[in-house]
Short mmCIF file of C-alpha atoms in Angstrom, two decimals:
data_model
loop_
_atom_site.label_atom_id
_atom_site.label_comp_id
_atom_site.label_asym_id
_atom_site.label_seq_id
_atom_site.Cartn_x
_atom_site.Cartn_y
_atom_site.Cartn_z
CA MET A 1 110.99 197.47 61.49
CA SER A 2 114.62 198.29 62.18
CA ALA A 3 116.36 197.33 65.40
CA THR A 4 116.91 199.81 68.21
CA ARG A 5 120.43 199.89 69.70
CA ILE A 6 121.01 201.07 73.23
CA THR A 7 124.61 201.29 74.40
CA VAL A 8 125.59 200.34 77.92
CA ARG A 9 128.77 202.30 78.60
CA GLY A 10 131.54 201.53 81.07
CA GLU A 11 134.80 199.62 81.14
CA SER A 12 133.39 197.05 78.68
CA PRO A 13 130.74 198.79 76.53
CA TYR A 14 128.15 196.69 74.72
CA GLU A 15 124.85 197.10 72.89
CA VAL A 16 121.35 195.98 73.74
CA VAL A 17 119.65 195.29 70.40
CA ILE A 18 115.84 195.43 70.45
CA GLY A 19 113.55 194.38 67.61
CA THR A 20 112.38 191.45 65.53
CA GLY A 21 114.78 189.28 63.57
CA VAL A 22 117.74 190.34 65.71
CA LEU A 23 119.09 186.80 66.20
CA GLU A 24 120.94 187.18 62.89
CA GLU A 25 123.28 189.58 64.69
CA LEU A 26 124.47 186.92 67.14
CA PRO A 27 127.58 185.83 65.18
CA GLY A 28 128.78 189.41 64.93
CA LEU A 29 128.72 189.75 68.72
CA LEU A 30 130.84 186.64 69.19
CA GLY A 31 133.72 187.58 66.94
CA GLU A 32 136.12 185.55 64.82
CA LYS A 33 138.25 183.99 67.57
CA VAL A 34 135.37 182.03 69.07
CA ARG A 35 134.98 178.44 67.90
CA THR A 36 132.93 176.57 70.53
CA VAL A 37 129.72 178.15 71.82
CA ALA A 38 127.97 176.68 74.87
CA VAL A 39 124.28 177.55 74.44
CA VAL A 40 122.78 177.49 77.93
CA HIS A 41 119.02 177.50 77.47
CA ASP A 42 115.80 176.96 79.35
CA GLU A 43 114.82 173.35 78.72
CA ALA A 44 111.27 174.52 77.95
CA LEU A 45 112.40 176.70 75.02
CA PRO A 46 113.64 174.39 72.27
CA GLU A 47 111.75 176.48 69.70
CA ILE A 48 114.06 179.43 70.45
CA ALA A 49 117.27 177.57 71.33
CA GLY A 50 117.03 175.64 68.05
CA PRO A 51 117.21 178.72 65.78
CA VAL A 52 120.03 180.13 67.91
CA CYS A 53 122.09 176.98 67.46
CA LYS A 54 121.27 176.88 63.74
CA ALA A 55 122.39 180.49 63.27
CA LEU A 56 125.66 179.70 65.03
CA GLU A 57 126.32 176.54 63.03
CA GLU A 58 125.62 178.33 59.74
CA ALA A 59 128.15 180.99 60.78
CA GLY A 60 130.81 178.35 61.30
CA TYR A 61 130.70 177.91 65.08
CA THR A 62 130.32 174.65 66.97
CA ALA A 63 127.09 175.16 68.90
CA CYS A 64 126.56 172.96 71.97
CA PRO A 65 123.05 173.16 73.46
CA LEU A 66 122.99 172.77 77.25
CA PRO A 67 119.42 172.68 78.65
CA VAL A 68 118.84 173.79 82.25
CA PRO A 69 115.69 173.79 84.45
CA SER A 70 113.11 176.51 83.97
CA GLY A 71 112.83 179.45 86.33
CA GLU A 72 114.58 179.82 89.66
CA ALA A 73 115.34 176.10 89.74
CA ALA A 74 118.15 176.92 87.30
CA LYS A 75 119.92 179.18 89.78
CA GLU A 76 121.23 176.44 92.05
CA ILE A 77 124.81 175.46 92.76
CA GLY A 78 124.20 171.94 91.47
CA VAL A 79 123.06 173.23 88.08
CA LEU A 80 126.04 175.59 87.92
CA ALA A 81 128.46 172.77 88.77
CA GLY A 82 126.90 170.69 86.02
CA LEU A 83 127.60 173.48 83.51
CA TRP A 84 131.24 173.66 84.61
CA SER A 85 131.54 169.94 83.94
CA ASP A 86 129.87 170.40 80.56
CA PHE A 87 132.29 173.20 79.66
CA ALA A 88 135.22 170.94 80.53
CA ARG A 89 133.78 168.08 78.48
CA LEU A 90 133.25 170.36 75.47
CA GLY A 91 136.69 171.90 75.73
CA VAL A 92 135.45 175.49 76.18
CA THR A 93 138.59 177.64 76.19
CA ARG A 94 139.20 181.22 77.22
CA SER A 95 138.68 182.32 73.60
CA ASP A 96 135.28 180.59 73.35
CA ALA A 97 131.88 181.82 74.51
CA VAL A 98 128.64 181.17 76.35
CA VAL A 99 125.23 182.19 74.99
CA GLY A 100 122.36 182.34 77.47
CA VAL A 101 118.84 181.85 76.06
CA GLY A 102 115.82 182.17 78.33
CA GLY A 103 114.32 184.22 81.10
CA GLY A 104 116.13 186.18 83.77
CA ALA A 105 117.03 183.12 85.82
CA THR A 106 118.63 181.43 82.80
CA THR A 107 120.63 184.50 81.78
CA ASP A 108 121.73 185.06 85.41
CA LEU A 109 122.99 181.48 85.52
CA ALA A 110 124.62 181.56 82.09
CA GLY A 111 126.32 184.85 82.88
CA PHE A 112 127.73 183.55 86.15
CA ALA A 113 128.88 180.34 84.49
CA ALA A 114 130.72 182.46 81.91
CA ALA A 115 132.16 184.74 84.60
CA SER A 116 133.50 181.88 86.67
CA TRP A 117 134.77 179.56 83.91
CA LEU A 118 138.51 180.07 83.39
CA ARG A 119 138.07 183.34 85.33
CA GLY A 120 135.86 184.76 82.62
CA VAL A 121 134.81 184.00 79.04
CA ARG A 122 132.71 185.97 76.58
CA ALA A 123 128.94 185.87 77.07
CA VAL A 124 126.04 186.96 74.87
CA LEU A 125 122.54 186.98 76.35
CA VAL A 126 119.29 186.33 74.49
CA PRO A 127 116.49 187.07 76.97
CA THR A 128 113.14 185.60 75.99
CA THR A 129 110.95 187.17 78.68
CA LEU A 130 109.93 190.73 79.44
CA LEU A 131 111.68 190.54 82.82
CA GLY A 132 114.85 189.29 81.17
CA MET A 133 114.85 192.00 78.52
CA VAL A 134 114.28 195.01 80.73
CA ASP A 135 116.13 193.88 83.82
CA ALA A 136 118.07 190.65 84.29
CA ALA A 137 120.05 190.53 81.03
CA VAL A 138 121.12 194.19 81.10
CA GLY A 139 123.79 195.39 83.47
CA GLY A 140 126.29 192.58 83.89
CA LYS A 141 125.01 191.29 87.23
CA THR A 142 125.07 187.50 87.37
CA GLY A 143 124.38 185.07 90.16
CA ILE A 144 122.72 182.10 91.77
CA ASN A 145 120.59 181.57 94.85
CA ILE A 146 121.43 179.77 98.08
CA ALA A 147 119.14 178.72 100.92
CA GLU A 148 119.95 181.89 102.84
CA GLY A 149 118.85 184.27 100.11
CA LYS A 150 118.51 185.22 96.46
CA ASN A 151 121.48 186.34 94.33
CA LEU A 152 123.87 186.30 97.29
CA VAL A 153 126.53 184.52 95.21
CA GLY A 154 127.48 186.11 91.91
CA ALA A 155 129.79 188.36 89.94
CA PHE A 156 129.75 191.46 87.77
CA HIS A 157 130.42 190.21 84.24
CA PRO A 158 129.18 192.49 81.43
CA PRO A 159 128.05 190.56 78.35
CA SER A 160 129.39 191.21 74.86
CA GLY A 161 125.87 192.00 73.77
CA VAL A 162 122.18 191.46 74.51
CA LEU A 163 119.64 190.53 71.83
CA CYS A 164 116.01 191.27 72.69
CA GLU A 165 113.94 189.37 70.12
CA LEU A 166 110.50 190.89 70.69
CA SER A 167 108.67 188.09 68.87
CA ALA A 168 109.61 185.78 71.77
CA LEU A 169 107.30 187.71 74.09
CA ALA A 170 104.23 186.34 72.30
CA THR A 171 104.99 182.84 73.64
CA MET A 172 105.04 183.91 77.30
CA PRO A 173 102.36 182.80 79.78
CA HIS A 174 100.23 185.82 80.66
CA GLN A 175 101.14 185.99 84.36
CA ASP A 176 104.84 185.74 83.56
CA TYR A 177 104.50 188.68 81.18
CA ILE A 178 102.65 190.67 83.84
CA SER A 179 105.44 189.87 86.28
CA GLY A 180 107.99 191.46 83.95
CA LEU A 181 105.80 194.52 83.64
CA ALA A 182 106.53 195.31 87.30
CA GLU A 183 110.15 196.11 86.40
CA VAL A 184 108.96 198.33 83.55
CA ILE A 185 106.67 200.23 85.93
CA LYS A 186 109.52 200.46 88.45
CA ALA A 187 111.58 202.27 85.81
CA GLY A 188 108.69 204.69 85.44
CA PHE A 189 108.59 205.54 89.13
CA ILE A 190 112.34 205.95 89.61
CA ALA A 191 113.30 207.71 86.37
CA ASP A 192 110.86 207.92 83.44
CA PRO A 193 107.27 208.95 84.27
CA LYS A 194 106.34 208.67 80.58
CA ILE A 195 106.24 204.90 81.17
CA LEU A 196 103.52 205.39 83.77
CA GLU A 197 101.55 207.59 81.38
CA LEU A 198 101.69 204.93 78.65
CA VAL A 199 100.46 202.26 81.05
CA GLU A 200 97.70 204.50 82.42
CA ALA A 201 96.55 205.38 78.90
CA ASP A 202 96.09 201.73 77.93
CA PRO A 203 96.44 199.23 80.81
CA ALA A 204 95.11 196.32 78.74
CA GLY A 205 97.59 197.03 75.97
CA ALA A 206 100.45 197.36 78.44
CA ALA A 207 99.55 193.95 79.84
CA SER A 208 99.88 192.31 76.42
CA PRO A 209 102.97 191.61 74.28
CA THR A 210 100.93 192.74 71.27
CA GLY A 211 100.02 196.09 72.82
CA THR A 212 100.46 199.32 70.89
CA HIS A 213 103.20 200.58 73.17
CA THR A 214 105.02 197.32 73.93
CA ARG A 215 108.18 198.18 72.04
CA GLU A 216 108.34 201.70 73.47
CA LEU A 217 107.85 200.39 77.01
CA VAL A 218 110.68 197.89 76.55
CA GLU A 219 112.99 200.49 75.03
CA ARG A 220 112.28 203.08 77.73
CA ALA A 221 112.85 200.57 80.54
CA VAL A 222 116.10 199.37 78.96
CA ARG A 223 117.31 202.96 78.55
CA VAL A 224 116.68 203.66 82.22
CA LYS A 225 118.71 200.65 83.25
CA ALA A 226 121.44 201.31 80.68
CA GLU A 227 121.92 204.88 81.88
CA VAL A 228 122.14 203.87 85.53
CA VAL A 229 124.44 200.91 84.88
CA SER A 230 126.69 202.98 82.64
CA ALA A 231 127.29 205.35 85.54
CA ASP A 232 127.67 202.65 88.21
CA LEU A 233 128.50 199.13 87.05
CA ARG A 234 129.35 197.67 90.45
CA GLU A 235 126.47 199.04 92.50
CA SER A 236 128.62 201.42 94.54
CA GLY A 237 125.86 203.99 94.84
CA LEU A 238 123.55 205.15 92.04
CA ARG A 239 122.76 201.63 90.79
CA GLU A 240 120.97 200.85 94.04
CA ILE A 241 117.97 202.82 92.79
CA LEU A 242 117.23 199.89 90.47
CA ASN A 243 116.43 197.91 93.62
CA TYR A 244 113.32 199.98 94.31
CA GLY A 245 110.77 197.54 95.75
CA HIS A 246 113.30 194.72 95.94
CA THR A 247 114.13 194.73 99.66
CA LEU A 248 110.70 193.47 100.70
CA GLY A 249 110.24 191.79 97.31
CA HIS A 250 113.23 189.48 97.77
CA ALA A 251 112.08 188.69 101.32
CA ILE A 252 108.68 187.63 99.94
CA GLU A 253 110.35 185.43 97.34
CA LYS A 254 112.45 183.76 100.01
CA ALA A 255 109.42 183.23 102.28
CA GLU A 256 107.64 181.61 99.35
CA ASP A 257 110.67 179.39 98.60
CA TYR A 258 111.03 181.23 95.27
CA ARG A 259 107.69 179.95 93.97
CA PHE A 260 106.34 183.52 93.92
CA ARG A 261 106.93 185.48 90.71
CA HIS A 262 109.68 188.07 91.01
CA GLY A 263 107.68 190.92 89.51
CA HIS A 264 104.67 190.22 91.68
CA ALA A 265 106.90 190.39 94.76
CA VAL A 266 108.57 193.60 93.56
CA ALA A 267 105.16 195.18 92.92
CA ILE A 268 104.22 194.62 96.56
CA GLY A 269 107.66 195.84 97.60
CA MET A 270 107.22 199.09 95.69
CA VAL A 271 103.95 199.87 97.47
CA TYR A 272 105.65 199.06 100.77
CA ALA A 273 108.55 201.40 99.98
CA ALA A 274 106.09 204.11 98.97
CA GLU A 275 104.25 203.75 102.28
CA LEU A 276 107.57 203.98 104.13
CA ALA A 277 108.35 207.19 102.30
CA ARG A 278 104.90 208.59 103.10
CA LEU A 279 105.20 207.75 106.81
CA THR A 280 108.56 209.55 106.96
CA GLY A 281 107.15 212.63 105.20
CA ARG A 282 109.15 212.12 102.02
CA LEU A 283 106.37 211.19 99.58
CA ASP A 284 102.88 212.54 99.08
CA ALA A 285 99.82 210.33 99.47
CA ALA A 286 98.75 210.84 95.84
CA THR A 287 101.95 209.27 94.50
CA VAL A 288 101.53 206.36 96.91
CA GLU A 289 98.03 205.82 95.61
CA ARG A 290 99.32 206.06 92.04
CA HIS A 291 101.52 203.05 92.82
CA ARG A 292 98.45 201.02 93.73
CA THR A 293 96.39 202.25 90.79
CA VAL A 294 99.00 201.62 88.09
CA LEU A 295 100.04 198.21 89.41
CA THR A 296 96.47 197.04 89.96
CA SER A 297 95.43 198.18 86.48
CA VAL A 298 97.71 195.59 84.86
CA GLY A 299 96.93 192.80 87.30
CA LEU A 300 99.83 193.07 89.75
CA PRO A 301 99.36 192.59 93.51
CA THR A 302 99.84 195.43 96.00
CA GLY A 303 99.48 193.63 99.35
CA TYR A 304 100.62 190.52 101.20
CA ARG A 305 99.62 188.34 104.17
CA ALA A 306 99.40 190.13 107.51
CA ASP A 307 100.86 187.18 109.43
CA ALA A 308 104.00 187.06 107.27
CA TRP A 309 105.73 190.13 108.73
CA PRO A 310 108.09 188.38 111.22
CA ALA A 311 109.49 186.10 108.49
CA LEU A 312 109.75 188.98 106.03
CA ARG A 313 111.55 191.21 108.53
CA GLU A 314 114.07 188.46 109.11
CA GLY A 315 114.51 187.97 105.37
CA MET A 316 115.25 191.68 104.90
CA ARG A 317 118.28 191.42 107.19
CA VAL A 318 120.36 189.75 104.47
CA ASP A 319 119.44 192.28 101.78
CA LYS A 320 122.45 193.15 99.59
CA LYS A 321 122.02 196.88 100.28
CA ALA A 322 122.45 196.39 104.03
CA ARG A 323 125.70 197.60 105.57
CA GLY A 324 126.49 195.63 108.70
CA ALA A 325 123.39 195.72 110.88
CA THR A 326 122.05 198.81 109.11
CA LEU A 327 119.15 198.22 106.74
CA ARG A 328 119.04 200.53 103.72
CA LEU A 329 116.00 200.86 101.45
CA VAL A 330 115.42 202.73 98.22
CA VAL A 331 112.49 205.13 98.58
CA LEU A 332 111.12 208.06 96.61
CA ASP A 333 111.32 211.74 97.55
CA GLY A 334 108.92 212.40 94.69
CA LEU A 335 108.16 210.99 91.25
CA ALA A 336 111.45 210.07 89.52
CA ARG A 337 113.37 211.28 92.59
CA PRO A 338 114.81 208.15 94.23
CA GLY A 339 116.61 208.35 97.56
CA ARG A 340 117.63 206.10 100.43
CA LEU A 341 116.24 205.39 103.85
CA GLU A 342 118.97 204.20 106.21
CA GLY A 343 118.52 202.44 109.53
CA PRO A 344 114.74 202.80 109.89
CA ALA A 345 113.30 201.79 113.24
CA ASP A 346 111.55 198.44 113.44
CA GLU A 347 108.39 200.24 114.52
CA LEU A 348 108.39 202.26 111.30
CA LEU A 349 109.00 199.17 109.17
CA ALA A 350 106.12 197.36 110.88
CA ALA A 351 103.81 200.38 110.52
CA ALA A 352 104.43 200.54 106.79
CA TYR A 353 103.75 196.83 106.47
CA LYS A 354 100.36 197.27 108.16
CA GLU A 355 99.44 199.57 105.27
CA ILE A 356 99.85 196.74 102.75
CA ALA A 357 98.82 193.79 104.93
CA GLU A 358 95.89 191.72 103.71
#
């Protein structure tokens, strides 16, 4: 089956290549000037990092594998500092490149390492998870976490290309795959309702990397993100709609010390945002219920602990969409009609949380 190419436009256009056997295109994305390639990869993925390094070596590059911790443990300042030292040891110059291989946390880290080394070197991302393919690796947002919050330190650094090797999805743990599906469903609610229809038609298939519609779901979700990012690289307005469900979701992740899967947190956050929209008269009850039905059908959570609200409210204060003391949330004014809710009263926020409290 041939590869699908989706262009992300902007000041530095690049392609997201989706299919099987797409790793062979990696050398072409790096170009002729590159000599040394730092391959930042999840330490748990030698079976994927190995072929990447082999492809680079066969193309004449010097490939230097640099394993990093799995998951959010990779997005720490100590790990980043270690990569900077590795780059110095390897002699990575401004004409060389970084390749990030792994899930969203790994590609976030690799991208930020590339953005910050010598004020910016070329990066190519090879996401190996559903979350990485449809969200983290597309759009040029890079970053790490600090104790005060997730992704508060980072940079916009568009990659030179993204390779989505669909065969890698078959190796994912089931719950990790389901977590990524939350971002796919999010794309359905904010922009492409056909995604919701595909999930509703075959929830079991949607929840499996071997499902009938897996490739179409990935492609549709990537197109949604590519179109939004192309119009607003630096999150000055439109791009904020991609954060649907993320305000409460990030607060849950922080409260759980980042041991809670991102997609699971976002799923809860989407239901919360839908309830907020309903309570303010912006969204009908049927669409709110559709959130719960679609998410539940694939095994995603839709509620969270009742006693957690004070900690979650505090965590929402440092959300990236906030402006000064004013909290701003992405909500829906209807299916595929995202909008913003600015400065909601604490009483309203608490009332919406009661609707999802368990």
